[in-house]
Short mmCIF file of C-alpha atoms in Angstrom, two decimals:
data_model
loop_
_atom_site.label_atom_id
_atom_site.label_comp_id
_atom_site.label_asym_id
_atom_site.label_seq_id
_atom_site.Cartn_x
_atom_site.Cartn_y
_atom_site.Cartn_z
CA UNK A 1 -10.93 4.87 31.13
CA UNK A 2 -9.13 1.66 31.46
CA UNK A 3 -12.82 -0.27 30.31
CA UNK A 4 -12.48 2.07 27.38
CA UNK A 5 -8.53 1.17 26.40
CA UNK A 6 -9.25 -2.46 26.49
CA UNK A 7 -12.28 -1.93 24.35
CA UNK A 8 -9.92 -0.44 21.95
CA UNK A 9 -7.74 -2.59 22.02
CA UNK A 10 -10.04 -5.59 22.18
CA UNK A 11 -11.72 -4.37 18.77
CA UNK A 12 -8.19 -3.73 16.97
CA UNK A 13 -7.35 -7.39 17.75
CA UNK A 14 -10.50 -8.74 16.57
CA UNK A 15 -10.18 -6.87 13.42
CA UNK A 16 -6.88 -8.20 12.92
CA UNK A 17 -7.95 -11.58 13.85
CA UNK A 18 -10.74 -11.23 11.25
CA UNK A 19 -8.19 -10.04 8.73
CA UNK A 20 -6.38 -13.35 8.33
CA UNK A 21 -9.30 -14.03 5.64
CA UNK A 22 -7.22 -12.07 3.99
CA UNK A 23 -3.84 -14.57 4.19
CA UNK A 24 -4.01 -15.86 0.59
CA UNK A 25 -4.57 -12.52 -0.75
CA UNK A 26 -1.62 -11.32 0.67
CA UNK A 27 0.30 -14.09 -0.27
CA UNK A 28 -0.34 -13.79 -4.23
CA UNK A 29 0.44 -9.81 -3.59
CA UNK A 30 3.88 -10.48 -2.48
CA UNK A 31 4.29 -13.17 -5.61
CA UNK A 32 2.88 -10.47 -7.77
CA UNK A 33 5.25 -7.40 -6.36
CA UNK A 34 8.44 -9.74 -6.47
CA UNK A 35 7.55 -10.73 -9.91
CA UNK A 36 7.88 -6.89 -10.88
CA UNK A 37 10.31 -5.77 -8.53
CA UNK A 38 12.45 -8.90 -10.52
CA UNK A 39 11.36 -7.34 -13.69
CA UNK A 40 13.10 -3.79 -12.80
CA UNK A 41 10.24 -2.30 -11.89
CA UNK A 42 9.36 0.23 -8.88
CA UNK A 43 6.49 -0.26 -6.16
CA UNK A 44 4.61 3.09 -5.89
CA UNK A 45 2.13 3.75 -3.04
CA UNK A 46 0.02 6.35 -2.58
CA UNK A 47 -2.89 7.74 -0.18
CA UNK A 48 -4.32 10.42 2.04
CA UNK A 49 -3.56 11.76 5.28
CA UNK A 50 -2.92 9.06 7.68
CA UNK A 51 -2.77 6.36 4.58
CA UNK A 52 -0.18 8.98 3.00
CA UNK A 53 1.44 8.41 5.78
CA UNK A 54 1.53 4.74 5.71
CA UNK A 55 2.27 4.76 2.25
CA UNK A 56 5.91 7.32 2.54
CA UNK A 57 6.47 4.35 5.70
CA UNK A 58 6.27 1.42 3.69
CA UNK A 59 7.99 2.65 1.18
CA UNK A 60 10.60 3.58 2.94
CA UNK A 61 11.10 -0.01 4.37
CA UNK A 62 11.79 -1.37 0.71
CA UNK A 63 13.85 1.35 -0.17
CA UNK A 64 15.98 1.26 2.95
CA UNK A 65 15.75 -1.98 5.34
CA UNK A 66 13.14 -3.44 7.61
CA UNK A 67 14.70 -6.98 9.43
CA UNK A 68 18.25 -6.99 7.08
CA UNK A 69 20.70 -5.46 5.27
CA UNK A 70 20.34 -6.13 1.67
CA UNK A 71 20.11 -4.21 -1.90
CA UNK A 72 17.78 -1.41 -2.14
CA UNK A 73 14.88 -1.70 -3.26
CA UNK A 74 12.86 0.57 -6.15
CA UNK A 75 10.03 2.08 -4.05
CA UNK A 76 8.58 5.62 -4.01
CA UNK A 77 5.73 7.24 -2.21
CA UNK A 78 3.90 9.58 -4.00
CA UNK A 79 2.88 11.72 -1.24
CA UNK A 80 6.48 12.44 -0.40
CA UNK A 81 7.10 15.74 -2.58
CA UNK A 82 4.70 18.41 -0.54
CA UNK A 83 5.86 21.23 -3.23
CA UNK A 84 4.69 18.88 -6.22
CA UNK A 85 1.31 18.09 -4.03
CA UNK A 86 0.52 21.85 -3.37
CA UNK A 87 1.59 23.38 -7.17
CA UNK A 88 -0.49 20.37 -8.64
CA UNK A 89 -3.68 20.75 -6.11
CA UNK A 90 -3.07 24.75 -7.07
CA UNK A 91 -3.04 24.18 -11.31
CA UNK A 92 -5.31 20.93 -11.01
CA UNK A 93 -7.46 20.00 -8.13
CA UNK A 94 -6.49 17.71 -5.69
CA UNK A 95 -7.80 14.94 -7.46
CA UNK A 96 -5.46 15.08 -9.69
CA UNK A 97 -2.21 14.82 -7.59
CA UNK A 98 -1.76 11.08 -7.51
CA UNK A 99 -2.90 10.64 -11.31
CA UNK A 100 -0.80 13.22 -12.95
CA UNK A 101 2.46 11.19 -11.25
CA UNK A 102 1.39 8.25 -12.58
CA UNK A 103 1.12 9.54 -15.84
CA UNK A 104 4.41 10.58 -15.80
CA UNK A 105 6.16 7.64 -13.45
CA UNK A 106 4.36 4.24 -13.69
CA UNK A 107 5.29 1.65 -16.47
CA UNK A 108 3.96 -2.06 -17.44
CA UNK A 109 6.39 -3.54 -14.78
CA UNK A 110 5.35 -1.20 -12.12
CA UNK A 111 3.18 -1.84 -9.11
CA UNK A 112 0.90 0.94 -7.41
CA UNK A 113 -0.19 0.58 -4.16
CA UNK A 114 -3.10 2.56 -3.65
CA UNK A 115 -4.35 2.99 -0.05
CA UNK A 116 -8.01 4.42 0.89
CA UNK A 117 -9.91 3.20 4.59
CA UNK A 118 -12.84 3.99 2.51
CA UNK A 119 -11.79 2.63 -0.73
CA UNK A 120 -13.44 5.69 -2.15
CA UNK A 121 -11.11 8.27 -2.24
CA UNK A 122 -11.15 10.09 -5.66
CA UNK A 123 -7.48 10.87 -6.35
CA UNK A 124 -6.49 7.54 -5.43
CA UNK A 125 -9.48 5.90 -7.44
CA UNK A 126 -7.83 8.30 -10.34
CA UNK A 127 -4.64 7.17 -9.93
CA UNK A 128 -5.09 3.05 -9.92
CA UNK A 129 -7.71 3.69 -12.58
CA UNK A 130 -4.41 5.26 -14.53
CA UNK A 131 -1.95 3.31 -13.30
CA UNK A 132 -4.00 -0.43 -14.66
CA UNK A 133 -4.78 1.58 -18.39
CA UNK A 134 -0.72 1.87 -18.32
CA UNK A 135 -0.38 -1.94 -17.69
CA UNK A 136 0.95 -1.62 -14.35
CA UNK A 137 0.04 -3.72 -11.49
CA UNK A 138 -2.90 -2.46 -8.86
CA UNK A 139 -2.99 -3.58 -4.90
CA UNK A 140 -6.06 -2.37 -3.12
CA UNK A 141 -5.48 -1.47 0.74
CA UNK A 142 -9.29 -0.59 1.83
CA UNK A 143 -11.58 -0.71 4.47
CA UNK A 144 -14.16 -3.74 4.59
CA UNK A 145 -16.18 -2.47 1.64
CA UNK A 146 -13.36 -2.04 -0.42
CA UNK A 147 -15.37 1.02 -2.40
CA UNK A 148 -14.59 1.80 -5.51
CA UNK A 149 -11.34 1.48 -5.48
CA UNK A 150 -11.20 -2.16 -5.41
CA UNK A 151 -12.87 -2.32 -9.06
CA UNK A 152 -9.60 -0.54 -10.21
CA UNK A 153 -7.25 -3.17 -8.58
CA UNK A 154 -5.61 -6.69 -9.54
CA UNK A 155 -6.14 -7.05 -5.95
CA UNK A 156 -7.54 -5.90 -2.79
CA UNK A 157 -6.48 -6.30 0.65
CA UNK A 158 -9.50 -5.28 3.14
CA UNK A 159 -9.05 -4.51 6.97
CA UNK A 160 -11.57 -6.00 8.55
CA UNK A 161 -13.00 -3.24 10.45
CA UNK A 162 -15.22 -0.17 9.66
CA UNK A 163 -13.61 1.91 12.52
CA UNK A 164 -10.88 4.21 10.30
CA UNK A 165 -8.17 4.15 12.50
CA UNK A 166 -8.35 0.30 13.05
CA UNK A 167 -8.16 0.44 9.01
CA UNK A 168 -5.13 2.05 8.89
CA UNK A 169 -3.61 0.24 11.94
CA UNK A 170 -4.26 -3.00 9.89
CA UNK A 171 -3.23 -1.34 6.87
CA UNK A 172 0.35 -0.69 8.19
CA UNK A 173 0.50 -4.51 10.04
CA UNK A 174 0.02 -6.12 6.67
CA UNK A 175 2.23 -3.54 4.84
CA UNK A 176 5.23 -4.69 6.81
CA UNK A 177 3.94 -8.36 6.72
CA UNK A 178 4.31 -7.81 2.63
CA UNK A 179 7.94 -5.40 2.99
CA UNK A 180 9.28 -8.53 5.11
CA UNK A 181 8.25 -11.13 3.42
CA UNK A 182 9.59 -8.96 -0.07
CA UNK A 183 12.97 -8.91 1.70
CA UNK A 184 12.81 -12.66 2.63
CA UNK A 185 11.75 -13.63 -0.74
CA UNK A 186 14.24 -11.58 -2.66
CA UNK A 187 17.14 -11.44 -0.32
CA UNK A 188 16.70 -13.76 2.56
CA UNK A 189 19.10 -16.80 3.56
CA UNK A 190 16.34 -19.34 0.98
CA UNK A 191 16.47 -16.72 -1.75
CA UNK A 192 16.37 -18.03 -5.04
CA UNK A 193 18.05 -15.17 -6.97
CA UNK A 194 17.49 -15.17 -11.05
#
């Protein structure tokens, strides 16, 4: 068993490792969200099961804190409303759930954040597709391949791994690598505020 934890552990480290490829990417998507968060607009994320998850978690650490106390910030995870989920997967399919809110929710200053491990992922493919014919902004969390998904997005931030939970663990790492250095920019002891 203990061969079988480091092994585990071993693999999510190289996959993070391997994810630094990934650095400038990141960087522009933090320049990007500040650049609409400064225009008034909100960050939504979205995703399924352990990704929805992820995506009501990093939300929350714009809307509330994550290393300081400063301003709120507009964020809002749209698998956070489990009556709206089940009435729309009832009328609708659940394909639908993600696109229907951004129908209704996202504007041209808005960001989505649409998380998939497998980049494929129909109601989140829906709901980027949506959210970019709306003008707003599309980040990409995927998987190595990126999928589909990553044709809808602005950009697209791959975990280098094709083991789904080492996705998602990734996922989450860079996440609050992107919420910090939001904070920082915005709000931090350098901040430049316009």
């Amino acid at each position: 068993m203990k061969d079988q934890i480091e092994r585990e552990l071993q693999d999510l480290a190289d996959a993070a490792l391997e994810t630094k490829a990934e650095a400038e990417t990141i960087a522009s998507v933090v320049s990007l969200m500040v650049e609409r968060i400064r225009l008034g607009g909100t960050i939504y994320w979205c995703g399924n099961g352990g990704s929805a998850a992820e995506a009501l978690h990093l939300s929350t650490e714009l809307l509330g804190r994550l290393r300081f106390d400063r301003p709120a910030i507009r964020s809002v995870s749209l698998a956070a409303d489990p009556v709206f989920m089940t009435a729309a997967s009832n009328d609708y399919s659940f394909e639908d759930v993600f696109e229907r809110q951004v129908t209704a929710l996202v504007g041209t200053n808005d960001c989505l954040v649409a998380m998939s491990t497998s980049g494929n992922s129909e109601n989140v493919v829906r709901a980027a597709d949506r959210a970019k014919s709306q003008g707003a902004l599309v980040i990409a969390f995927t998987g190595n391949s990126g999928g589909s998904l990553s044709a809808q997005a602005d950009r697209t931030i791959r975990s280098h791994s094709e083991d789904t939970q080492h996705i998602q663990e990734i996922h989450l790492a860079v996440g609050h690598t992107i919420c910090g250095l939001i904070e920082d920019v915005l709000y931090g002891k350098d901040a430049k505020n316009e």
